[in-house]
mmCIF file of N, CA and C in Angstrom:
data_model
loop_
_atom_site.group_PDB
_atom_site.id
_atom_site.type_symbol
_atom_site.label_atom_id
_atom_site.label_comp_id
_atom_site.label_asym_id
_atom_site.label_seq_id
_atom_site.Cartn_x
_atom_site.Cartn_y
_atom_site.Cartn_z
ATOM 1 N N UNK A 1 0.851 -1.291 -0.229
ATOM 2 C CA UNK A 1 -0.055 -0.117 0.247
ATOM 3 C C UNK A 1 1.267 1.226 -0.008
ATOM 4 N N UNK A 2 0.709 2.326 -0.926
ATOM 5 C CA UNK A 2 1.043 2.952 -0.834
ATOM 6 C C UNK A 2 0.680 4.884 0.042
ATOM 7 N N UNK A 3 1.381 5.282 0.818
ATOM 8 C CA UNK A 3 0.749 6.720 0.868
ATOM 9 C C UNK A 3 0.999 8.140 0.008
ATOM 10 N N UNK A 4 -0.066 8.422 0.177
ATOM 11 C CA UNK A 4 -0.369 9.996 -0.821
ATOM 12 C C UNK A 4 0.732 10.793 0.197
ATOM 13 N N UNK A 5 0.962 10.609 1.415
ATOM 14 C CA UNK A 5 2.069 12.315 2.089
ATOM 15 C C UNK A 5 3.543 11.477 1.787
ATOM 16 N N UNK A 6 4.497 12.555 1.461
ATOM 17 C CA UNK A 6 5.517 12.225 1.142
ATOM 18 C C UNK A 6 6.595 11.589 2.646
ATOM 19 N N UNK A 7 6.766 10.677 2.272
ATOM 20 C CA UNK A 7 7.748 10.109 3.016
ATOM 21 C C UNK A 7 8.390 10.660 3.885
ATOM 22 N N UNK A 8 9.012 11.306 5.013
ATOM 23 C CA UNK A 8 10.311 12.762 5.541
ATOM 24 C C UNK A 8 11.587 11.587 5.272
ATOM 25 N N UNK A 9 11.572 10.358 5.761
ATOM 26 C CA UNK A 9 12.794 9.737 5.208
ATOM 27 C C UNK A 9 13.090 8.909 3.711
ATOM 28 N N UNK A 10 12.403 10.143 2.787
ATOM 29 C CA UNK A 10 12.584 9.530 1.830
ATOM 30 C C UNK A 10 14.228 10.145 1.256
ATOM 31 N N UNK A 11 15.067 9.169 0.780
ATOM 32 C CA UNK A 11 16.234 9.431 0.421
ATOM 33 C C UNK A 11 15.937 10.383 -0.903
ATOM 34 N N UNK A 12 15.106 10.019 -1.383
ATOM 35 C CA UNK A 12 15.456 11.169 -2.889
ATOM 36 C C UNK A 12 15.384 12.702 -3.042
ATOM 37 N N UNK A 13 14.961 13.121 -1.592
ATOM 38 C CA UNK A 13 15.131 14.656 -1.204
ATOM 39 C C UNK A 13 13.530 15.430 -1.887
ATOM 40 N N UNK A 14 12.922 14.215 -2.785
ATOM 41 C CA UNK A 14 11.401 14.732 -3.115
ATOM 42 C C UNK A 14 10.569 15.613 -1.572
ATOM 43 N N UNK A 15 10.805 14.985 -0.577
ATOM 44 C CA UNK A 15 9.899 15.625 0.367
ATOM 45 C C UNK A 15 10.397 16.872 1.020
ATOM 46 N N UNK A 16 11.647 17.424 0.848
ATOM 47 C CA UNK A 16 11.446 19.088 1.093
ATOM 48 C C UNK A 16 11.626 19.706 -0.347
ATOM 49 N N UNK A 17 11.671 19.434 -1.263
ATOM 50 C CA UNK A 17 11.104 19.927 -2.710
ATOM 51 C C UNK A 17 9.357 20.106 -2.629
ATOM 52 N N UNK A 18 9.171 19.054 -2.642
ATOM 53 C CA UNK A 18 7.202 18.864 -2.128
ATOM 54 C C UNK A 18 7.022 20.277 -0.961
ATOM 55 N N UNK A 19 7.702 20.141 0.002
ATOM 56 C CA UNK A 19 7.813 20.828 1.374
ATOM 57 C C UNK A 19 7.805 22.927 0.542
ATOM 58 N N UNK A 20 8.707 22.666 -0.469
ATOM 59 C CA UNK A 20 9.219 24.357 -0.837
ATOM 60 C C UNK A 20 8.182 24.750 -2.247
ATOM 61 N N UNK A 21 7.796 23.520 -2.612
ATOM 62 C CA UNK A 21 6.247 23.859 -3.415
ATOM 63 C C UNK A 21 5.199 24.103 -2.680
ATOM 64 N N UNK A 22 4.761 23.276 -1.609
ATOM 65 C CA UNK A 22 3.723 23.763 -1.221
ATOM 66 C C UNK A 22 3.544 24.951 -0.260
ATOM 67 N N UNK A 23 5.103 25.121 0.122
ATOM 68 C CA UNK A 23 4.824 27.081 0.645
ATOM 69 C C UNK A 23 4.338 28.036 -0.198
ATOM 70 N N UNK A 24 5.180 28.063 -1.768
ATOM 71 C CA UNK A 24 4.739 28.704 -2.807
ATOM 72 C C UNK A 24 3.195 28.737 -3.035
ATOM 73 N N UNK A 25 2.515 27.199 -3.199
ATOM 74 C CA UNK A 25 1.342 27.927 -3.549
ATOM 75 C C UNK A 25 0.897 28.306 -2.325
ATOM 76 N N UNK A 26 1.025 27.535 -1.348
ATOM 77 C CA UNK A 26 0.120 28.795 0.040
ATOM 78 C C UNK A 26 -0.276 29.675 0.135
ATOM 79 N N UNK A 27 1.346 30.668 -0.460
ATOM 80 C CA UNK A 27 0.883 32.260 -0.607
ATOM 81 C C UNK A 27 0.785 33.130 -1.373
ATOM 82 N N UNK A 28 -0.089 31.973 -2.739
ATOM 83 C CA UNK A 28 -0.743 32.806 -4.155
ATOM 84 C C UNK A 28 -2.311 33.503 -3.160
ATOM 85 N N UNK A 29 -1.871 34.673 -3.235
ATOM 86 C CA UNK A 29 -2.815 35.090 -2.850
ATOM 87 C C UNK A 29 -4.815 34.636 -3.882
ATOM 88 N N UNK A 30 -5.414 34.945 -2.790
ATOM 89 C CA UNK A 30 -6.969 34.648 -3.648
ATOM 90 C C UNK A 30 -7.179 35.573 -4.588
ATOM 91 N N UNK A 31 -7.519 34.722 -5.576
ATOM 92 C CA UNK A 31 -7.954 36.239 -6.981
ATOM 93 C C UNK A 31 -6.514 36.230 -7.819
ATOM 94 N N UNK A 32 -5.232 35.805 -7.482
ATOM 95 C CA UNK A 32 -4.375 35.265 -8.472
ATOM 96 C C UNK A 32 -3.741 33.695 -8.691
ATOM 97 N N UNK A 33 -3.200 33.965 -9.944
ATOM 98 C CA UNK A 33 -2.787 32.216 -10.059
ATOM 99 C C UNK A 33 -0.793 32.471 -10.679
ATOM 100 N N UNK A 34 -0.670 31.518 -10.479
ATOM 101 C CA UNK A 34 0.767 31.168 -10.846
ATOM 102 C C UNK A 34 0.406 29.894 -11.827
ATOM 103 N N UNK A 35 1.596 29.918 -13.026
ATOM 104 C CA UNK A 35 1.511 28.778 -13.706
ATOM 105 C C UNK A 35 2.542 27.656 -12.980
ATOM 106 N N UNK A 36 2.732 26.337 -13.616
ATOM 107 C CA UNK A 36 3.568 25.266 -12.119
ATOM 108 C C UNK A 36 4.853 25.972 -12.706
ATOM 109 N N UNK A 37 5.170 26.204 -14.025
ATOM 110 C CA UNK A 37 6.507 26.578 -13.830
ATOM 111 C C UNK A 37 7.502 27.498 -13.053
ATOM 112 N N UNK A 38 6.411 28.679 -12.786
ATOM 113 C CA UNK A 38 6.097 30.198 -12.262
ATOM 114 C C UNK A 38 6.255 28.889 -10.832
ATOM 115 N N UNK A 39 5.667 28.201 -10.127
ATOM 116 C CA UNK A 39 5.777 28.099 -9.459
ATOM 117 C C UNK A 39 6.930 27.053 -8.698
ATOM 118 N N UNK A 40 7.216 26.559 -9.343
ATOM 119 C CA UNK A 40 8.546 25.715 -9.711
ATOM 120 C C UNK A 40 9.832 27.065 -9.616
ATOM 121 N N UNK A 41 9.870 27.740 -10.108
ATOM 122 C CA UNK A 41 10.996 28.638 -10.149
ATOM 123 C C UNK A 41 11.175 29.059 -8.653
ATOM 124 N N UNK A 42 9.891 29.764 -8.332
ATOM 125 C CA UNK A 42 9.462 29.896 -6.705
ATOM 126 C C UNK A 42 10.290 29.428 -5.517
ATOM 127 N N UNK A 43 10.086 27.935 -5.813
ATOM 128 C CA UNK A 43 10.136 27.265 -4.819
ATOM 129 C C UNK A 43 11.633 26.696 -5.239
ATOM 130 N N UNK A 44 12.697 27.062 -6.010
ATOM 131 C CA UNK A 44 13.815 27.158 -6.334
ATOM 132 C C UNK A 44 14.101 25.991 -7.075
ATOM 133 N N UNK A 45 13.126 25.973 -7.909
ATOM 134 C CA UNK A 45 13.059 24.194 -8.531
ATOM 135 C C UNK A 45 12.972 24.597 -10.039
ATOM 136 N N UNK A 46 13.661 25.991 -10.939
ATOM 137 C CA UNK A 46 13.394 26.052 -12.152
ATOM 138 C C UNK A 46 13.426 24.618 -13.029
ATOM 139 N N UNK A 47 12.449 24.915 -13.695
ATOM 140 C CA UNK A 47 12.385 24.024 -14.874
ATOM 141 C C UNK A 47 11.860 22.365 -14.749
ATOM 142 N N UNK A 48 11.242 22.223 -13.292
ATOM 143 C CA UNK A 48 10.502 21.646 -12.323
ATOM 144 C C UNK A 48 9.123 21.683 -12.633
ATOM 145 N N UNK A 49 8.181 22.071 -13.731
ATOM 146 C CA UNK A 49 6.798 22.551 -13.498
ATOM 147 C C UNK A 49 6.200 20.971 -13.803
ATOM 148 N N UNK A 50 6.358 19.464 -13.889
ATOM 149 C CA UNK A 50 5.988 18.380 -13.681
ATOM 150 C C UNK A 50 6.052 18.436 -12.077
ATOM 151 N N UNK A 51 7.233 18.353 -11.655
ATOM 152 C CA UNK A 51 6.995 18.422 -10.332
ATOM 153 C C UNK A 51 6.023 19.060 -9.358
ATOM 154 N N UNK A 52 5.978 19.742 -10.117
ATOM 155 C CA UNK A 52 4.723 20.633 -8.956
ATOM 156 C C UNK A 52 3.761 20.159 -8.984
ATOM 157 N N UNK A 53 2.863 20.020 -10.077
ATOM 158 C CA UNK A 53 1.613 18.881 -10.195
ATOM 159 C C UNK A 53 1.834 17.890 -9.556
ATOM 160 N N UNK A 54 2.542 16.797 -9.710
ATOM 161 C CA UNK A 54 2.854 15.808 -8.557
ATOM 162 C C UNK A 54 3.078 16.041 -6.980
ATOM 163 N N UNK A 55 3.831 17.177 -6.486
ATOM 164 C CA UNK A 55 3.727 17.657 -5.408
ATOM 165 C C UNK A 55 2.264 17.754 -4.698
ATOM 166 N N UNK A 56 1.161 18.641 -5.777
ATOM 167 C CA UNK A 56 -0.074 19.052 -5.176
ATOM 168 C C UNK A 56 -1.044 17.920 -5.312
ATOM 169 N N UNK A 57 -0.617 16.820 -6.333
ATOM 170 C CA UNK A 57 -1.633 15.561 -6.116
ATOM 171 C C UNK A 57 -0.908 14.841 -4.562
ATOM 172 N N UNK A 58 0.209 14.948 -4.644
ATOM 173 C CA UNK A 58 0.529 14.440 -2.779
ATOM 174 C C UNK A 58 0.136 15.420 -1.859
ATOM 175 N N UNK A 59 -0.313 15.832 -1.961
ATOM 176 C CA UNK A 59 -0.631 17.109 -0.409
ATOM 177 C C UNK A 59 -1.742 16.495 0.243
ATOM 178 N N UNK A 60 -0.717 16.392 1.582
ATOM 179 C CA UNK A 60 -2.064 16.214 2.790
ATOM 180 C C UNK A 60 -3.355 17.512 2.338
ATOM 181 N N UNK A 61 -4.374 16.673 2.345
ATOM 182 C CA UNK A 61 -6.121 17.786 2.530
ATOM 183 C C UNK A 61 -5.575 18.582 3.601
ATOM 184 N N UNK A 62 -5.338 18.191 4.899
ATOM 185 C CA UNK A 62 -5.509 19.006 5.884
ATOM 186 C C UNK A 62 -4.398 20.273 5.839
ATOM 187 N N UNK A 63 -3.697 21.094 4.643
ATOM 188 C CA UNK A 63 -2.942 21.258 4.303
ATOM 189 C C UNK A 63 -3.893 22.728 3.748
ATOM 190 N N UNK A 64 -4.840 22.004 3.067
ATOM 191 C CA UNK A 64 -5.894 22.791 3.128
ATOM 192 C C UNK A 64 -5.047 23.858 1.364
ATOM 193 N N UNK A 65 -4.208 23.430 1.064
ATOM 194 C CA UNK A 65 -3.600 24.017 -0.240
ATOM 195 C C UNK A 65 -4.694 25.091 -1.521
ATOM 196 N N UNK A 66 -4.376 26.161 -1.460
ATOM 197 C CA UNK A 66 -5.119 26.686 -2.309
ATOM 198 C C UNK A 66 -4.259 26.209 -3.830
ATOM 199 N N UNK A 67 -4.952 25.138 -3.991
ATOM 200 C CA UNK A 67 -4.109 23.915 -5.296
ATOM 201 C C UNK A 67 -4.681 25.045 -6.420
ATOM 202 N N UNK A 68 -5.949 25.357 -6.987
ATOM 203 C CA UNK A 68 -7.018 25.599 -7.940
ATOM 204 C C UNK A 68 -6.134 26.789 -8.395
ATOM 205 N N UNK A 69 -5.100 27.685 -7.634
ATOM 206 C CA UNK A 69 -4.818 28.718 -8.109
ATOM 207 C C UNK A 69 -3.225 28.341 -8.973
ATOM 208 N N UNK A 70 -2.967 27.094 -9.037
ATOM 209 C CA UNK A 70 -1.850 26.654 -10.357
ATOM 210 C C UNK A 70 -2.737 26.564 -11.534
ATOM 211 N N UNK A 71 -2.432 27.342 -12.618
ATOM 212 C CA UNK A 71 -2.887 26.410 -14.126
ATOM 213 C C UNK A 71 -1.169 26.225 -14.635
ATOM 214 N N UNK A 72 -1.965 26.125 -16.101
ATOM 215 C CA UNK A 72 -0.991 25.848 -17.202
ATOM 216 C C UNK A 72 -0.039 27.344 -17.450
ATOM 217 N N UNK A 73 0.739 27.088 -18.315
ATOM 218 C CA UNK A 73 1.638 28.058 -18.681
ATOM 219 C C UNK A 73 0.758 29.081 -20.260
ATOM 220 N N UNK A 74 -0.740 28.822 -20.609
ATOM 221 C CA UNK A 74 -1.029 28.859 -20.967
ATOM 222 C C UNK A 74 -2.591 29.653 -20.388
ATOM 223 N N UNK A 75 -2.464 30.095 -19.283
ATOM 224 C CA UNK A 75 -3.878 30.313 -18.272
ATOM 225 C C UNK A 75 -4.667 29.279 -19.092
ATOM 226 N N UNK A 76 -4.123 27.791 -18.594
ATOM 227 C CA UNK A 76 -5.664 27.240 -18.646
ATOM 228 C C UNK A 76 -6.080 26.457 -17.824
ATOM 229 N N UNK A 77 -6.643 25.911 -17.459
ATOM 230 C CA UNK A 77 -6.973 24.285 -16.306
ATOM 231 C C UNK A 77 -6.789 23.569 -17.210
ATOM 232 N N UNK A 78 -5.461 22.950 -16.612
ATOM 233 C CA UNK A 78 -4.994 21.840 -16.895
ATOM 234 C C UNK A 78 -5.686 20.492 -16.848
ATOM 235 N N UNK A 79 -6.862 20.363 -15.959
ATOM 236 C CA UNK A 79 -8.210 19.226 -16.033
ATOM 237 C C UNK A 79 -8.626 19.046 -17.293
ATOM 238 N N UNK A 80 -8.817 17.534 -17.693
ATOM 239 C CA UNK A 80 -9.448 17.605 -18.998
ATOM 240 C C UNK A 80 -11.338 18.523 -18.780
ATOM 241 N N UNK A 81 -11.430 19.454 -19.794
ATOM 242 C CA UNK A 81 -12.361 19.856 -20.350
ATOM 243 C C UNK A 81 -13.523 19.884 -20.012
ATOM 244 N N UNK A 82 -14.327 20.127 -19.091
ATOM 245 C CA UNK A 82 -16.093 19.562 -18.708
ATOM 246 C C UNK A 82 -15.901 18.423 -17.825
ATOM 247 N N UNK A 83 -14.759 18.038 -17.440
ATOM 248 C CA UNK A 83 -14.955 17.044 -16.505
ATOM 249 C C UNK A 83 -14.666 17.872 -14.699
ATOM 250 N N UNK A 84 -15.718 16.715 -13.803
ATOM 251 C CA UNK A 84 -15.637 17.449 -12.444
ATOM 252 C C UNK A 84 -14.297 18.592 -11.846
ATOM 253 N N UNK A 85 -13.228 17.879 -11.860
ATOM 254 C CA UNK A 85 -12.350 18.768 -11.395
ATOM 255 C C UNK A 85 -11.948 20.088 -12.138
ATOM 256 N N UNK A 86 -11.923 20.129 -13.696
ATOM 257 C CA UNK A 86 -12.397 20.395 -14.193
ATOM 258 C C UNK A 86 -12.776 21.982 -13.578
ATOM 259 N N UNK A 87 -14.307 21.437 -13.650
ATOM 260 C CA UNK A 87 -15.245 22.800 -13.089
ATOM 261 C C UNK A 87 -15.286 22.697 -11.273
ATOM 262 N N UNK A 88 -14.598 22.161 -10.839
ATOM 263 C CA UNK A 88 -14.239 22.856 -9.250
ATOM 264 C C UNK A 88 -13.184 23.783 -9.589
ATOM 265 N N UNK A 89 -11.944 23.528 -10.331
ATOM 266 C CA UNK A 89 -10.960 24.508 -10.095
ATOM 267 C C UNK A 89 -11.547 26.251 -10.968
ATOM 268 N N UNK A 90 -12.500 25.869 -12.058
ATOM 269 C CA UNK A 90 -12.678 26.970 -12.014
ATOM 270 C C UNK A 90 -13.671 27.790 -11.594
ATOM 271 N N UNK A 91 -14.988 26.889 -11.218
ATOM 272 C CA UNK A 91 -16.202 27.566 -9.933
ATOM 273 C C UNK A 91 -15.266 28.006 -9.034
ATOM 274 N N UNK A 92 -14.200 27.864 -8.457
ATOM 275 C CA UNK A 92 -12.847 28.025 -6.989
ATOM 276 C C UNK A 92 -12.187 29.248 -7.559
ATOM 277 N N UNK A 93 -11.898 29.256 -8.727
ATOM 278 C CA UNK A 93 -11.477 30.549 -9.384
ATOM 279 C C UNK A 93 -12.197 31.794 -9.470
ATOM 280 N N UNK A 94 -13.143 31.445 -10.200
ATOM 281 C CA UNK A 94 -14.153 32.345 -10.813
ATOM 282 C C UNK A 94 -14.732 32.974 -9.151
ATOM 283 N N UNK A 95 -15.108 32.284 -8.445
ATOM 284 C CA UNK A 95 -15.580 32.656 -6.940
ATOM 285 C C UNK A 95 -14.402 33.696 -6.518
ATOM 286 N N UNK A 96 -13.232 33.571 -6.785
ATOM 287 C CA UNK A 96 -12.319 34.878 -6.666
ATOM 288 C C UNK A 96 -12.382 35.895 -7.381
ATOM 289 N N UNK A 97 -12.939 35.742 -8.351
ATOM 290 C CA UNK A 97 -13.110 37.272 -9.166
ATOM 291 C C UNK A 97 -12.011 36.704 -10.401
ATOM 292 N N UNK A 98 -11.462 35.667 -10.401
ATOM 293 C CA UNK A 98 -10.676 35.546 -11.656
ATOM 294 C C UNK A 98 -11.225 34.904 -13.040
ATOM 295 N N UNK A 99 -11.030 35.640 -14.035
ATOM 296 C CA UNK A 99 -11.988 36.164 -15.101
ATOM 297 C C UNK A 99 -11.826 35.067 -16.227
ATOM 298 N N UNK A 100 -12.194 34.061 -16.964
ATOM 299 C CA UNK A 100 -11.976 33.484 -18.209
ATOM 300 C C UNK A 100 -12.659 34.298 -18.897
ATOM 301 N N UNK A 101 -11.839 34.551 -20.299
ATOM 302 C CA UNK A 101 -11.988 35.268 -21.664
ATOM 303 C C UNK A 101 -11.627 33.692 -22.682
ATOM 304 N N UNK A 102 -12.634 32.860 -23.357
ATOM 305 C CA UNK A 102 -12.714 31.707 -24.355
ATOM 306 C C UNK A 102 -11.794 30.709 -23.443
ATOM 307 N N UNK A 103 -12.258 30.448 -22.065
ATOM 308 C CA UNK A 103 -11.124 29.501 -21.169
ATOM 309 C C UNK A 103 -9.793 29.847 -20.746
ATOM 310 N N UNK A 104 -9.346 30.866 -21.109
ATOM 311 C CA UNK A 104 -8.322 31.563 -20.722
ATOM 312 C C UNK A 104 -8.396 32.403 -20.110
ATOM 313 N N UNK A 105 -7.234 32.457 -19.040
ATOM 314 C CA UNK A 105 -6.893 33.346 -17.701
ATOM 315 C C UNK A 105 -5.480 34.417 -18.182
ATOM 316 N N UNK A 106 -5.757 35.535 -18.174
ATOM 317 C CA UNK A 106 -5.192 36.663 -18.439
ATOM 318 C C UNK A 106 -4.341 36.256 -16.994
ATOM 319 N N UNK A 107 -2.773 35.674 -17.226
ATOM 320 C CA UNK A 107 -1.942 35.842 -16.199
ATOM 321 C C UNK A 107 -1.072 36.950 -15.736
ATOM 322 N N UNK A 108 -1.028 37.942 -16.322
ATOM 323 C CA UNK A 108 -0.444 38.535 -16.146
ATOM 324 C C UNK A 108 -1.479 39.979 -14.935
ATOM 325 N N UNK A 109 -3.034 40.164 -15.696
ATOM 326 C CA UNK A 109 -4.032 40.880 -14.548
ATOM 327 C C UNK A 109 -4.235 39.695 -13.684
ATOM 328 N N UNK A 110 -3.778 38.478 -13.305
ATOM 329 C CA UNK A 110 -3.891 37.620 -11.853
ATOM 330 C C UNK A 110 -3.209 37.239 -11.409
ATOM 331 N N UNK A 111 -1.758 37.854 -11.856
ATOM 332 C CA UNK A 111 -0.775 37.844 -11.053
ATOM 333 C C UNK A 111 -0.222 38.047 -9.698
ATOM 334 N N UNK A 112 0.795 37.345 -8.860
ATOM 335 C CA UNK A 112 0.510 38.086 -7.133
ATOM 336 C C UNK A 112 1.106 39.427 -7.353
ATOM 337 N N UNK A 113 1.952 39.818 -7.892
ATOM 338 C CA UNK A 113 2.442 40.918 -8.114
ATOM 339 C C UNK A 113 1.208 42.021 -8.522
ATOM 340 N N UNK A 114 0.211 41.738 -9.220
ATOM 341 C CA UNK A 114 -0.825 42.723 -9.259
ATOM 342 C C UNK A 114 -1.546 42.781 -7.895
ATOM 343 N N UNK A 115 -1.779 41.892 -7.293
ATOM 344 C CA UNK A 115 -2.371 41.921 -5.903
ATOM 345 C C UNK A 115 -2.394 43.570 -5.339
ATOM 346 N N UNK A 116 -0.983 43.344 -4.654
ATOM 347 C CA UNK A 116 -0.664 44.769 -4.425
ATOM 348 C C UNK A 116 -1.634 45.732 -4.867
ATOM 349 N N UNK A 117 -1.397 46.261 -6.092
ATOM 350 C CA UNK A 117 -1.947 47.248 -7.032
ATOM 351 C C UNK A 117 -3.266 47.083 -6.574
ATOM 352 N N UNK A 118 -4.442 46.064 -7.018
ATOM 353 C CA UNK A 118 -5.920 45.883 -6.855
ATOM 354 C C UNK A 118 -5.624 46.375 -5.765
ATOM 355 N N UNK A 119 -5.045 45.982 -4.528
ATOM 356 C CA UNK A 119 -5.379 46.733 -3.077
ATOM 357 C C UNK A 119 -5.621 47.869 -2.998
ATOM 358 N N UNK A 120 -4.438 48.445 -3.516
ATOM 359 C CA UNK A 120 -4.495 50.124 -3.575
ATOM 360 C C UNK A 120 -5.272 50.444 -4.610
ATOM 361 N N UNK A 121 -5.638 50.656 -5.679
ATOM 362 C CA UNK A 121 -5.586 51.219 -6.568
ATOM 363 C C UNK A 121 -7.076 50.713 -6.906
ATOM 364 N N UNK A 122 -7.595 49.696 -6.592
ATOM 365 C CA UNK A 122 -8.611 48.857 -7.626
ATOM 366 C C UNK A 122 -8.573 48.241 -8.705
ATOM 367 N N UNK A 123 -9.589 47.543 -9.445
ATOM 368 C CA UNK A 123 -9.115 46.785 -10.837
ATOM 369 C C UNK A 123 -8.766 47.810 -11.505
#
């Protein structure tokens, strides 16, 4: 039987990398998104976008990470369109004010760096 929680004794070093990824994702403000590659870069793991997806899939539910704020580099949800996970992610993002135009999010308009601008000056 395999565990969904990374093993702290894992000699591969994945546990530390996952925790760094989880820390970045936990810090994404509401109404903002990052793509998998940006999360990897901010976690000190440039070029490891796929590892971000794996880390999110292994995150303990008790962490309550805002996983829905991570999208692909094209500004799209990576889950299969029409599927339950795709619908759920879109609902969560729209609930935070993230706008979709033809299924795509304007990554610059919803970047965390813009959050401070929006707080100070409005949309």
